[in-house]
Amino acid sequence: MRRALGVVLTLLVLLAAATGLTACGSRLPLKDFGTAPAAAGPAGQAGPPIPVGIVTSVSSPIGGDAFTGPLYGAQAFFRALNDAGGIGAVGGAGGRQVKVFTCDDSGAGIGNQSCVHQLVDQDHVVALVSGSVLQYAGASYVSSQGVPDIGGITIGTAYDQYPHLYQIYGSDEPRNGRTVGWNGVMYQTTEVYRYFKERLGLSRAVVVSYNQADSARYAAELTQGLKAEGYDVLSETVDFALPDFAAVAAGMKADHAQLLLDAMDVRGNTGLCQAMASAGVTVSAKVTNEQNWSEQVRQDYRQVPGCRAALWTTSDARNYEDVQYPAVAAFRAAVQKYYPDRQGQLSEWELLGWAGAQWFTDAAASCGANVTRSCVDAYMNRPELYDAHGVLIPTDFVPRATPPSGPQHACLNVARWEDSAQGGKGGWVTQTPDMNANCFAVPALPFRP
């Protein structure tokens, strides 16, 4: 089951174009990410290094820094862990180092398969960790080999289908390898829309999408959730090549829209914001998703500060700005130490990559001296809730035999961008005193991906 506005790629419109790529994956030089291969370790080390793999669509057709956040977060975690002595270390000694193998799948299906075979068959990794890929074409092979894939970002539906694949936010789906969700049907919950309805008193929403299949499909899910929560919904569609955002802004003004959601890329969002500014249109909240929860907002919306000031985002994890929590403070300190040039690109996805690495580490530590794929897998399937040392809203992977029905207990964290934060530099400010108590009883709505 997926939470509304969960981990959904903002650049949906590029997925179809990406499917035609034929580039092979490439082994990333570890120096590119500042991690040298782990040495044998200090005297008294408990055993040889534990190999893990990270697959990332670094050189994807989307380009830029779209997918690399989880990679940097996981790498920062493992570097700090190794410097502290490794898994099971006491007083900085006696632990096992983690040896990280990285692979860039180029955002292509064949590249992803190449990476998977390299890491599983040749590098013999115990697990894959904190993956963020455009096309997870190798998912069925990973599952067939019993390789735990821990803390992955859900862009496609692989984590909703295959056993041994564990997305970062947990899952109660059967994941039998045959169909996604429950016999091809997935469910979204509506706590995001409920939050803005109850806490901000909003009732009129607009959903803007491109005339493109993936964008339209996601917009339909947004509309379904909003209507279930009693919103009046204005649906606007623009041409991908020649979007008429002025017409959308005019429609929003006439409809008195309060809440704006979209299924567009950054180019579309900034274009819409410019049209809104020209027409004098404002909204109480423009809700974006986790991929846009980053420092990059400062630059992406620099020409439309009014729209930037209306940005809100939601998550099942802590705000990466909230260093009063020890795990977040440790994350920020490690990124500052190992990747100091990343400060202007920090993101929520980076924190999720850190959480995925923490999850693997706790699983491996539970195995003692015999860290195997099956032992790590058993830890992931235990019924106890897990929160990555306070980073995540507690979750697990206990499957439901039947689809969800009736009200569902769902919690979320909420943040908004404030230009006055961080001494006037701007930043994301958490709006919920306690994400684990910011909960609602909401419906689960079926949809076919």
Tab-separated table of C-alpha atoms in Angstrom:
chain	number	residue	atom	x	y	z
A	1	MET	CA	0.000	0.000	0.000
A	2	ARG	CA	1.333	3.400	-0.909
A	3	ARG	CA	0.738	6.679	0.807
A	4	ALA	CA	-0.574	9.445	-1.402
A	5	LEU	CA	2.223	11.692	-2.617
A	6	GLY	CA	4.822	9.216	-1.425
A	7	VAL	CA	8.068	8.523	-3.227
A	8	VAL	CA	6.968	9.356	-6.748
A	9	LEU	CA	9.325	10.553	-9.431
A	10	THR	CA	8.493	14.108	-10.486
A	11	LEU	CA	9.883	13.574	-13.962
A	12	LEU	CA	7.279	10.985	-14.959
A	13	VAL	CA	7.130	12.387	-18.454
A	14	LEU	CA	10.634	11.147	-19.234
A	15	LEU	CA	10.026	7.518	-18.328
A	16	ALA	CA	8.600	6.575	-21.698
A	17	ALA	CA	11.500	8.185	-23.533
A	18	ALA	CA	13.986	6.379	-21.350
A	19	THR	CA	12.717	2.897	-22.210
A	20	GLY	CA	14.385	2.970	-25.606
A	21	LEU	CA	17.913	3.404	-24.253
A	22	THR	CA	20.381	0.564	-24.773
A	23	ALA	CA	23.419	1.757	-22.824
A	24	CYS	CA	25.069	-0.744	-20.517
A	25	GLY	CA	25.694	-0.136	-16.870
A	26	SER	CA	29.134	0.918	-15.780
A	27	ARG	CA	31.105	0.261	-12.644
A	28	LEU	CA	31.569	3.625	-10.971
A	29	PRO	CA	35.103	4.398	-9.834
A	30	LEU	CA	34.814	4.555	-6.061
A	31	LYS	CA	36.894	7.714	-6.065
A	32	ASP	CA	33.952	9.449	-7.723
A	33	PHE	CA	32.089	9.109	-4.461
A	34	GLY	CA	35.021	9.398	-2.114
A	35	THR	CA	34.968	5.811	-0.883
A	36	ALA	CA	38.074	3.694	-1.257
A	37	PRO	CA	37.729	-0.092	-1.050
A	38	ALA	CA	37.747	-1.178	2.577
A	39	ALA	CA	41.049	-2.511	3.814
A	40	ALA	CA	41.404	-5.624	5.912
A	41	GLY	CA	40.716	-3.522	8.994
A	42	PRO	CA	42.478	-3.135	12.353
A	43	ALA	CA	43.910	-5.979	14.359
A	44	GLY	CA	41.186	-7.938	16.071
A	45	GLN	CA	38.653	-7.360	13.298
A	46	ALA	CA	35.791	-9.876	13.497
A	47	GLY	CA	36.106	-11.007	9.875
A	48	PRO	CA	36.653	-9.961	6.278
A	49	PRO	CA	34.819	-6.953	4.809
A	50	ILE	CA	31.113	-7.415	4.078
A	51	PRO	CA	30.341	-6.632	0.403
A	52	VAL	CA	27.255	-4.558	-0.412
A	53	GLY	CA	26.115	-3.059	-3.703
A	54	ILE	CA	24.459	0.220	-4.627
A	55	VAL	CA	22.835	0.648	-8.048
A	56	THR	CA	22.073	4.221	-9.096
A	57	SER	CA	20.947	5.839	-12.354
A	58	VAL	CA	23.709	8.445	-12.156
A	59	SER	CA	24.019	9.110	-15.899
A	60	SER	CA	20.304	8.710	-16.618
A	61	PRO	CA	18.544	10.575	-19.446
A	62	ILE	CA	17.037	12.831	-16.798
A	63	GLY	CA	20.562	13.905	-15.899
A	64	GLY	CA	21.749	16.178	-13.167
A	65	ASP	CA	21.412	15.053	-9.578
A	66	ALA	CA	18.021	13.385	-10.012
A	67	PHE	CA	18.939	9.982	-8.586
A	68	THR	CA	22.209	10.383	-6.681
A	69	GLY	CA	20.902	11.563	-3.299
A	70	PRO	CA	20.382	8.065	-1.792
A	71	LEU	CA	23.819	6.999	-3.060
A	72	TYR	CA	25.585	9.830	-1.258
A	73	GLY	CA	23.543	9.282	1.904
A	74	ALA	CA	24.365	5.567	2.013
A	75	GLN	CA	28.035	6.168	1.207
A	76	ALA	CA	28.294	8.752	3.985
A	77	PHE	CA	26.814	6.232	6.420
A	78	PHE	CA	29.182	3.429	5.448
A	79	ARG	CA	32.251	5.670	5.511
A	80	ALA	CA	31.371	6.856	9.017
A	81	LEU	CA	30.656	3.267	10.070
A	82	ASN	CA	33.993	1.992	8.770
A	83	ASP	CA	35.883	4.849	10.403
A	84	ALA	CA	34.212	3.895	13.689
A	85	GLY	CA	35.483	0.335	13.354
A	86	GLY	CA	32.747	-1.300	11.296
A	87	ILE	CA	29.776	-3.514	12.135
A	88	GLY	CA	29.975	-4.883	15.661
A	89	ALA	CA	32.940	-2.712	16.656
A	90	VAL	CA	33.551	-2.011	20.319
A	91	GLY	CA	35.627	1.029	21.160
A	92	GLY	CA	36.486	1.519	17.460
A	93	ALA	CA	37.952	-1.974	16.992
A	94	GLY	CA	36.900	-5.550	16.451
A	95	GLY	CA	34.207	-4.848	13.886
A	96	ARG	CA	33.760	-5.822	10.253
A	97	GLN	CA	34.243	-3.223	7.562
A	98	VAL	CA	31.676	-2.766	4.795
A	99	LYS	CA	33.028	-2.834	1.264
A	100	VAL	CA	30.778	-0.874	-1.071
A	101	PHE	CA	30.498	-1.702	-4.765
A	102	THR	CA	28.691	0.940	-6.832
A	103	CYS	CA	27.234	0.673	-10.316
A	104	ASP	CA	25.707	3.263	-12.639
A	105	ASP	CA	22.993	1.615	-14.760
A	106	SER	CA	22.637	4.705	-17.001
A	107	GLY	CA	18.892	4.763	-16.390
A	108	ALA	CA	18.370	1.936	-18.878
A	109	GLY	CA	16.862	-1.507	-18.410
A	110	ILE	CA	19.786	-3.345	-20.011
A	111	GLY	CA	22.200	-1.289	-17.934
A	112	ASN	CA	20.316	-2.198	-14.786
A	113	GLN	CA	20.504	-5.893	-15.635
A	114	SER	CA	24.231	-5.550	-16.274
A	115	CYS	CA	24.752	-3.893	-12.878
A	116	VAL	CA	22.692	-6.505	-11.077
A	117	HIS	CA	24.615	-9.410	-12.588
A	118	GLN	CA	27.948	-7.732	-11.872
A	119	LEU	CA	27.147	-7.097	-8.223
A	120	VAL	CA	25.346	-10.378	-7.524
A	121	ASP	CA	27.360	-12.853	-9.617
A	122	GLN	CA	30.856	-11.372	-9.616
A	123	ASP	CA	31.112	-9.147	-6.559
A	124	HIS	CA	28.962	-11.563	-4.499
A	125	VAL	CA	27.326	-8.804	-2.493
A	126	VAL	CA	25.404	-9.811	0.611
A	127	ALA	CA	22.746	-7.214	-0.182
A	128	LEU	CA	21.858	-4.267	-2.356
A	129	VAL	CA	21.288	-1.071	-0.405
A	130	SER	CA	19.599	2.318	-1.019
A	131	GLY	CA	19.059	1.879	-4.737
A	132	SER	CA	17.529	4.642	-6.851
A	133	VAL	CA	17.051	3.624	-10.465
A	134	LEU	CA	14.878	4.695	-13.356
A	135	GLN	CA	14.147	1.158	-14.605
A	136	TYR	CA	14.592	-1.776	-12.253
A	137	ALA	CA	14.774	-4.391	-15.021
A	138	GLY	CA	16.986	-6.663	-12.905
A	139	ALA	CA	14.493	-6.927	-10.049
A	140	SER	CA	13.294	-10.436	-10.910
A	141	TYR	CA	16.887	-11.745	-10.985
A	142	VAL	CA	17.752	-10.132	-7.654
A	143	SER	CA	14.668	-11.738	-6.144
A	144	SER	CA	15.365	-15.150	-7.711
A	145	GLN	CA	18.837	-15.170	-6.148
A	146	GLY	CA	17.488	-14.332	-2.698
A	147	VAL	CA	19.518	-11.126	-2.490
A	148	PRO	CA	17.979	-8.643	-0.051
A	149	ASP	CA	17.501	-5.218	-1.626
A	150	ILE	CA	17.112	-2.854	1.314
A	151	GLY	CA	15.872	0.714	1.425
A	152	GLY	CA	15.193	1.218	-2.270
A	153	ILE	CA	13.379	4.266	-3.623
A	154	THR	CA	10.111	3.233	-5.286
A	155	ILE	CA	9.967	4.749	-8.755
A	156	GLY	CA	8.445	1.810	-10.621
A	157	THR	CA	6.482	-1.120	-9.147
A	158	ALA	CA	9.252	-3.707	-8.594
A	159	TYR	CA	9.212	-3.233	-4.816
A	160	ASP	CA	5.451	-3.855	-4.878
A	161	GLN	CA	5.889	-7.195	-6.662
A	162	TYR	CA	8.989	-9.191	-5.717
A	163	PRO	CA	10.042	-10.899	-2.480
A	164	HIS	CA	13.454	-9.963	-1.037
A	165	LEU	CA	12.955	-6.352	-2.231
A	166	TYR	CA	12.397	-3.950	0.654
A	167	GLN	CA	11.486	-0.367	-0.154
A	168	ILE	CA	12.464	2.308	2.332
A	169	TYR	CA	8.969	2.800	3.792
A	170	GLY	CA	7.975	-0.802	4.368
A	171	SER	CA	5.122	-2.689	2.709
A	172	ASP	CA	2.159	-4.887	3.594
A	173	GLU	CA	1.693	-6.175	0.037
A	174	PRO	CA	2.012	-9.926	-0.720
A	175	ARG	CA	5.034	-9.375	-3.039
A	176	ASN	CA	4.702	-12.866	-4.483
A	177	GLY	CA	6.658	-12.146	-7.664
A	178	ARG	CA	3.644	-12.659	-9.915
A	179	THR	CA	1.648	-9.434	-9.739
A	180	VAL	CA	1.993	-6.042	-8.103
A	181	GLY	CA	-0.031	-5.280	-5.012
A	182	TRP	CA	-3.012	-7.568	-4.576
A	183	ASN	CA	-3.600	-9.289	-7.933
A	184	GLY	CA	-2.525	-6.222	-9.870
A	185	VAL	CA	-4.364	-3.699	-7.698
A	186	MET	CA	-2.522	-1.257	-5.446
A	187	TYR	CA	-3.892	1.088	-2.811
A	188	GLN	CA	-3.207	4.673	-1.812
A	189	THR	CA	-4.135	6.280	1.465
A	190	THR	CA	-5.238	9.875	1.784
A	191	GLU	CA	-3.581	11.322	4.868
A	192	VAL	CA	-1.807	14.018	2.844
A	193	TYR	CA	-5.080	15.478	1.616
A	194	ARG	CA	-6.687	15.015	5.044
A	195	TYR	CA	-3.841	16.989	6.637
A	196	PHE	CA	-4.343	20.042	4.433
A	197	LYS	CA	-8.097	19.813	4.825
A	198	GLU	CA	-8.073	19.607	8.615
A	199	ARG	CA	-5.001	21.618	9.547
A	200	LEU	CA	-5.185	24.383	6.931
A	201	GLY	CA	-8.925	24.302	6.254
A	202	LEU	CA	-8.502	23.853	2.490
A	203	SER	CA	-11.336	22.522	0.320
A	204	ARG	CA	-10.630	23.568	-3.281
A	205	ALA	CA	-7.789	21.886	-5.167
A	206	VAL	CA	-6.311	21.957	-8.649
A	207	VAL	CA	-4.333	19.146	-10.283
A	208	VAL	CA	-2.177	20.047	-13.290
A	209	SER	CA	-0.712	17.447	-15.631
A	210	TYR	CA	0.725	16.991	-19.110
A	211	ASN	CA	-1.080	15.288	-21.985
A	212	GLN	CA	1.217	12.302	-21.500
A	213	ALA	CA	0.233	8.853	-20.255
A	214	ASP	CA	2.371	8.632	-17.105
A	215	SER	CA	1.600	12.181	-16.078
A	216	ALA	CA	-2.125	11.676	-16.668
A	217	ARG	CA	-2.129	8.414	-14.690
A	218	TYR	CA	-0.530	10.022	-11.669
A	219	ALA	CA	-2.867	13.018	-11.909
A	220	ALA	CA	-5.817	10.620	-11.852
A	221	GLU	CA	-4.521	9.102	-8.608
A	222	LEU	CA	-4.180	12.566	-7.076
A	223	THR	CA	-7.703	13.479	-8.156
A	224	GLN	CA	-9.110	10.223	-6.791
A	225	GLY	CA	-7.576	10.875	-3.376
A	226	LEU	CA	-8.645	14.497	-3.229
A	227	LYS	CA	-12.248	13.707	-4.120
A	228	ALA	CA	-12.347	10.944	-1.527
A	229	GLU	CA	-11.460	13.610	1.042
A	230	GLY	CA	-14.273	15.883	-0.152
A	231	TYR	CA	-12.284	18.440	-2.147
A	232	ASP	CA	-13.714	20.298	-5.107
A	233	VAL	CA	-11.127	19.432	-7.759
A	234	LEU	CA	-10.214	21.374	-10.881
A	235	SER	CA	-8.284	19.202	-13.354
A	236	GLU	CA	-6.067	21.032	-15.849
A	237	THR	CA	-4.086	19.400	-18.665
A	238	VAL	CA	-1.433	21.157	-20.750
A	239	ASP	CA	0.451	20.158	-23.868
A	240	PHE	CA	3.899	18.849	-23.020
A	241	ALA	CA	5.595	20.629	-25.908
A	242	LEU	CA	3.629	23.892	-25.846
A	243	PRO	CA	1.949	24.236	-22.442
A	244	ASP	CA	-0.555	27.077	-22.079
A	245	PHE	CA	0.045	27.885	-18.443
A	246	ALA	CA	-1.677	31.257	-18.755
A	247	ALA	CA	-4.960	29.447	-19.351
A	248	VAL	CA	-4.337	27.239	-16.329
A	249	ALA	CA	-3.630	30.255	-14.142
A	250	ALA	CA	-6.817	31.899	-15.338
A	251	GLY	CA	-8.791	28.760	-14.538
A	252	MET	CA	-7.273	28.593	-11.069
A	253	LYS	CA	-8.170	32.199	-10.417
A	254	ALA	CA	-11.770	31.699	-11.485
A	255	ASP	CA	-12.049	28.535	-9.397
A	256	HIS	CA	-10.489	30.112	-6.282
A	257	ALA	CA	-8.056	27.202	-5.983
A	258	GLN	CA	-6.362	26.844	-2.598
A	259	LEU	CA	-4.285	23.662	-2.936
A	260	LEU	CA	-2.081	22.958	-5.962
A	261	LEU	CA	-0.766	19.520	-6.897
A	262	ASP	CA	0.843	18.502	-10.151
A	263	ALA	CA	2.253	15.677	-12.269
A	264	MET	CA	4.916	17.733	-14.042
A	265	ASP	CA	8.665	18.250	-14.054
A	266	VAL	CA	10.526	21.267	-12.674
A	267	ARG	CA	10.316	23.043	-16.043
A	268	GLY	CA	6.532	22.750	-15.964
A	269	ASN	CA	6.298	23.806	-12.350
A	270	THR	CA	8.346	26.952	-12.818
A	271	GLY	CA	6.444	27.801	-15.997
A	272	LEU	CA	3.141	27.481	-14.154
A	273	CYS	CA	4.461	29.570	-11.269
A	274	GLN	CA	5.488	32.340	-13.668
A	275	ALA	CA	2.009	32.327	-15.207
A	276	MET	CA	0.424	32.439	-11.743
A	277	ALA	CA	2.591	35.413	-10.781
A	278	SER	CA	1.622	37.255	-13.964
A	279	ALA	CA	-2.076	36.615	-13.311
A	280	GLY	CA	-1.852	37.485	-9.616
A	281	VAL	CA	-2.827	33.961	-8.557
A	282	THR	CA	-1.717	32.608	-5.182
A	283	VAL	CA	-2.478	29.367	-3.368
A	284	SER	CA	-2.284	28.441	0.288
A	285	ALA	CA	-0.150	25.415	-0.452
A	286	LYS	CA	1.676	23.998	-3.447
A	287	VAL	CA	2.430	20.419	-2.440
A	288	THR	CA	5.468	18.813	-3.985
A	289	ASN	CA	6.933	15.366	-3.361
A	290	GLU	CA	10.111	14.063	-1.770
A	291	GLN	CA	12.329	14.272	-4.830
A	292	ASN	CA	11.884	18.055	-4.685
A	293	TRP	CA	12.526	18.183	-0.928
A	294	SER	CA	16.014	19.575	-1.288
A	295	GLU	CA	18.215	22.632	-1.123
A	296	GLN	CA	17.880	22.874	-4.894
A	297	VAL	CA	14.462	24.515	-4.438
A	298	ARG	CA	16.334	27.717	-3.706
A	299	GLN	CA	17.668	27.754	-7.273
A	300	ASP	CA	14.803	26.044	-9.094
A	301	TYR	CA	12.320	28.688	-7.933
A	302	ARG	CA	14.633	31.693	-7.763
A	303	GLN	CA	12.608	33.553	-10.404
A	304	VAL	CA	9.289	32.870	-8.663
A	305	PRO	CA	9.832	33.422	-4.925
A	306	GLY	CA	6.094	33.748	-4.296
A	307	CYS	CA	5.534	30.192	-5.481
A	308	ARG	CA	8.540	28.944	-3.551
A	309	ALA	CA	7.060	30.419	-0.373
A	310	ALA	CA	3.936	28.285	-0.913
A	311	LEU	CA	5.859	24.987	-1.207
A	312	TRP	CA	4.952	22.172	1.180
A	313	THR	CA	6.098	18.565	1.170
A	314	THR	CA	5.284	15.404	3.085
A	315	SER	CA	7.150	12.267	4.048
A	316	ASP	CA	7.282	9.181	6.275
A	317	ALA	CA	10.688	10.330	7.549
A	318	ARG	CA	12.333	13.139	9.496
A	319	ASN	CA	13.138	16.436	7.862
A	320	TYR	CA	16.843	16.429	6.961
A	321	GLU	CA	17.044	19.910	8.519
A	322	ASP	CA	16.035	18.693	12.000
A	323	VAL	CA	19.402	18.116	13.652
A	324	GLN	CA	17.852	18.004	17.138
A	325	TYR	CA	17.347	14.290	16.403
A	326	PRO	CA	20.610	12.360	16.908
A	327	ALA	CA	20.322	10.279	13.742
A	328	VAL	CA	19.743	13.380	11.599
A	329	ALA	CA	22.622	15.182	13.303
A	330	ALA	CA	24.880	12.189	12.588
A	331	PHE	CA	23.776	12.214	8.955
A	332	ARG	CA	24.505	15.922	8.555
A	333	ALA	CA	27.890	15.601	10.249
A	334	ALA	CA	28.917	12.687	8.025
A	335	VAL	CA	27.876	14.443	4.823
A	336	GLN	CA	29.765	17.557	5.931
A	337	LYS	CA	32.858	15.463	6.669
A	338	TYR	CA	32.932	13.208	3.613
A	339	TYR	CA	31.112	15.304	0.996
A	340	PRO	CA	31.503	18.965	1.999
A	341	ASP	CA	30.625	20.175	-1.480
A	342	ARG	CA	27.147	18.598	-1.129
A	343	GLN	CA	25.807	21.208	1.296
A	344	GLY	CA	23.974	23.095	-1.450
A	345	GLN	CA	22.452	19.849	-2.759
A	346	LEU	CA	21.270	18.226	0.444
A	347	SER	CA	17.957	16.440	0.087
A	348	GLU	CA	15.436	14.208	1.792
A	349	TRP	CA	16.434	11.393	-0.567
A	350	GLU	CA	19.963	11.673	0.824
A	351	LEU	CA	18.625	11.076	4.336
A	352	LEU	CA	16.611	8.106	3.038
A	353	GLY	CA	19.812	6.630	1.590
A	354	TRP	CA	21.379	6.958	5.046
A	355	ALA	CA	18.344	5.207	6.590
A	356	GLY	CA	18.624	2.327	4.094
A	357	ALA	CA	22.289	1.829	5.022
A	358	GLN	CA	21.367	1.886	8.719
A	359	TRP	CA	18.691	-0.770	8.108
A	360	PHE	CA	21.193	-3.071	6.399
A	361	THR	CA	23.741	-2.505	9.159
A	362	ASP	CA	21.286	-3.462	11.881
A	363	ALA	CA	20.273	-6.542	9.900
A	364	ALA	CA	23.903	-7.580	9.410
A	365	ALA	CA	24.710	-6.986	13.087
A	366	SER	CA	21.924	-9.384	14.051
A	367	CYS	CA	23.753	-12.173	12.193
A	368	GLY	CA	26.858	-12.153	14.379
A	369	ALA	CA	29.891	-13.602	12.633
A	370	ASN	CA	27.899	-15.314	9.858
A	371	VAL	CA	26.484	-12.475	7.758
A	372	THR	CA	24.601	-14.159	4.914
A	373	ARG	CA	21.896	-13.149	2.493
A	374	SER	CA	19.371	-15.423	4.199
A	375	CYS	CA	20.172	-14.066	7.660
A	376	VAL	CA	19.807	-10.456	6.524
A	377	ASP	CA	16.589	-11.401	4.727
A	378	ALA	CA	15.187	-12.962	7.898
A	379	TYR	CA	15.810	-9.731	9.820
A	380	MET	CA	13.920	-7.739	7.187
A	381	ASN	CA	10.902	-10.037	7.494
A	382	ARG	CA	10.599	-9.992	11.280
A	383	PRO	CA	7.314	-8.631	12.683
A	384	GLU	CA	8.917	-5.919	14.840
A	385	LEU	CA	8.525	-2.349	13.641
A	386	TYR	CA	11.668	-0.536	12.503
A	387	ASP	CA	12.442	3.211	12.473
A	388	ALA	CA	16.132	3.473	11.400
A	389	HIS	CA	17.069	4.915	14.807
A	390	GLY	CA	14.330	7.519	14.669
A	391	VAL	CA	14.620	8.549	11.010
A	392	LEU	CA	11.524	6.704	9.742
A	393	ILE	CA	7.956	6.398	10.921
A	394	PRO	CA	8.014	2.810	12.287
A	395	THR	CA	7.235	0.209	9.626
A	396	ASP	CA	7.666	-3.446	8.668
A	397	PHE	CA	7.184	-5.930	5.831
A	398	VAL	CA	4.493	-8.167	7.287
A	399	PRO	CA	2.171	-8.957	4.338
A	400	ARG	CA	-1.612	-8.811	4.372
A	401	ALA	CA	-3.311	-11.820	2.830
A	402	THR	CA	-6.226	-9.659	1.698
A	403	PRO	CA	-6.363	-6.067	0.419
A	404	PRO	CA	-6.798	-3.261	2.952
A	405	SER	CA	-10.351	-2.272	3.754
A	406	GLY	CA	-11.914	0.193	6.119
A	407	PRO	CA	-10.068	3.080	7.793
A	408	GLN	CA	-6.275	2.830	7.849
A	409	HIS	CA	-4.040	4.339	10.530
A	410	ALA	CA	-1.566	6.546	8.659
A	411	CYS	CA	0.970	9.074	9.929
A	412	LEU	CA	3.140	11.612	8.125
A	413	ASN	CA	5.726	14.336	8.522
A	414	VAL	CA	5.117	17.733	6.925
A	415	ALA	CA	7.471	20.592	6.073
A	416	ARG	CA	7.239	23.846	4.177
A	417	TRP	CA	9.808	26.099	2.614
A	418	GLU	CA	10.417	29.380	4.416
A	419	ASP	CA	12.708	32.005	2.912
A	420	SER	CA	13.364	33.416	6.376
A	421	ALA	CA	14.769	30.118	7.698
A	422	GLN	CA	18.477	29.471	8.276
A	423	GLY	CA	19.298	33.098	8.874
A	424	GLY	CA	17.533	34.272	5.736
A	425	LYS	CA	19.126	31.696	3.445
A	426	GLY	CA	15.864	29.777	3.317
A	427	GLY	CA	15.084	26.195	4.213
A	428	TRP	CA	12.517	23.508	4.989
A	429	VAL	CA	10.768	23.951	8.333
A	430	THR	CA	8.910	21.057	9.938
A	431	GLN	CA	5.237	21.745	10.637
A	432	THR	CA	4.443	18.735	12.853
A	433	PRO	CA	5.624	18.563	16.488
A	434	ASP	CA	5.772	14.762	16.283
A	435	MET	CA	5.481	12.871	12.992
A	436	ASN	CA	4.640	9.675	14.872
A	437	ALA	CA	1.609	11.373	16.415
A	438	ASN	CA	0.503	13.278	13.302
A	439	CYS	CA	-1.855	10.469	12.293
A	440	PHE	CA	-5.252	10.017	10.683
A	441	ALA	CA	-7.807	7.287	10.035
A	442	VAL	CA	-8.141	7.398	6.253
A	443	PRO	CA	-9.502	5.217	3.442
A	444	ALA	CA	-7.390	2.976	1.204
A	445	LEU	CA	-8.271	3.617	-2.431
A	446	PRO	CA	-7.614	1.001	-5.129
A	447	PHE	CA	-5.844	1.819	-8.390
A	448	ARG	CA	-4.059	-0.069	-11.157
A	449	PRO	CA	-0.495	1.122	-11.885
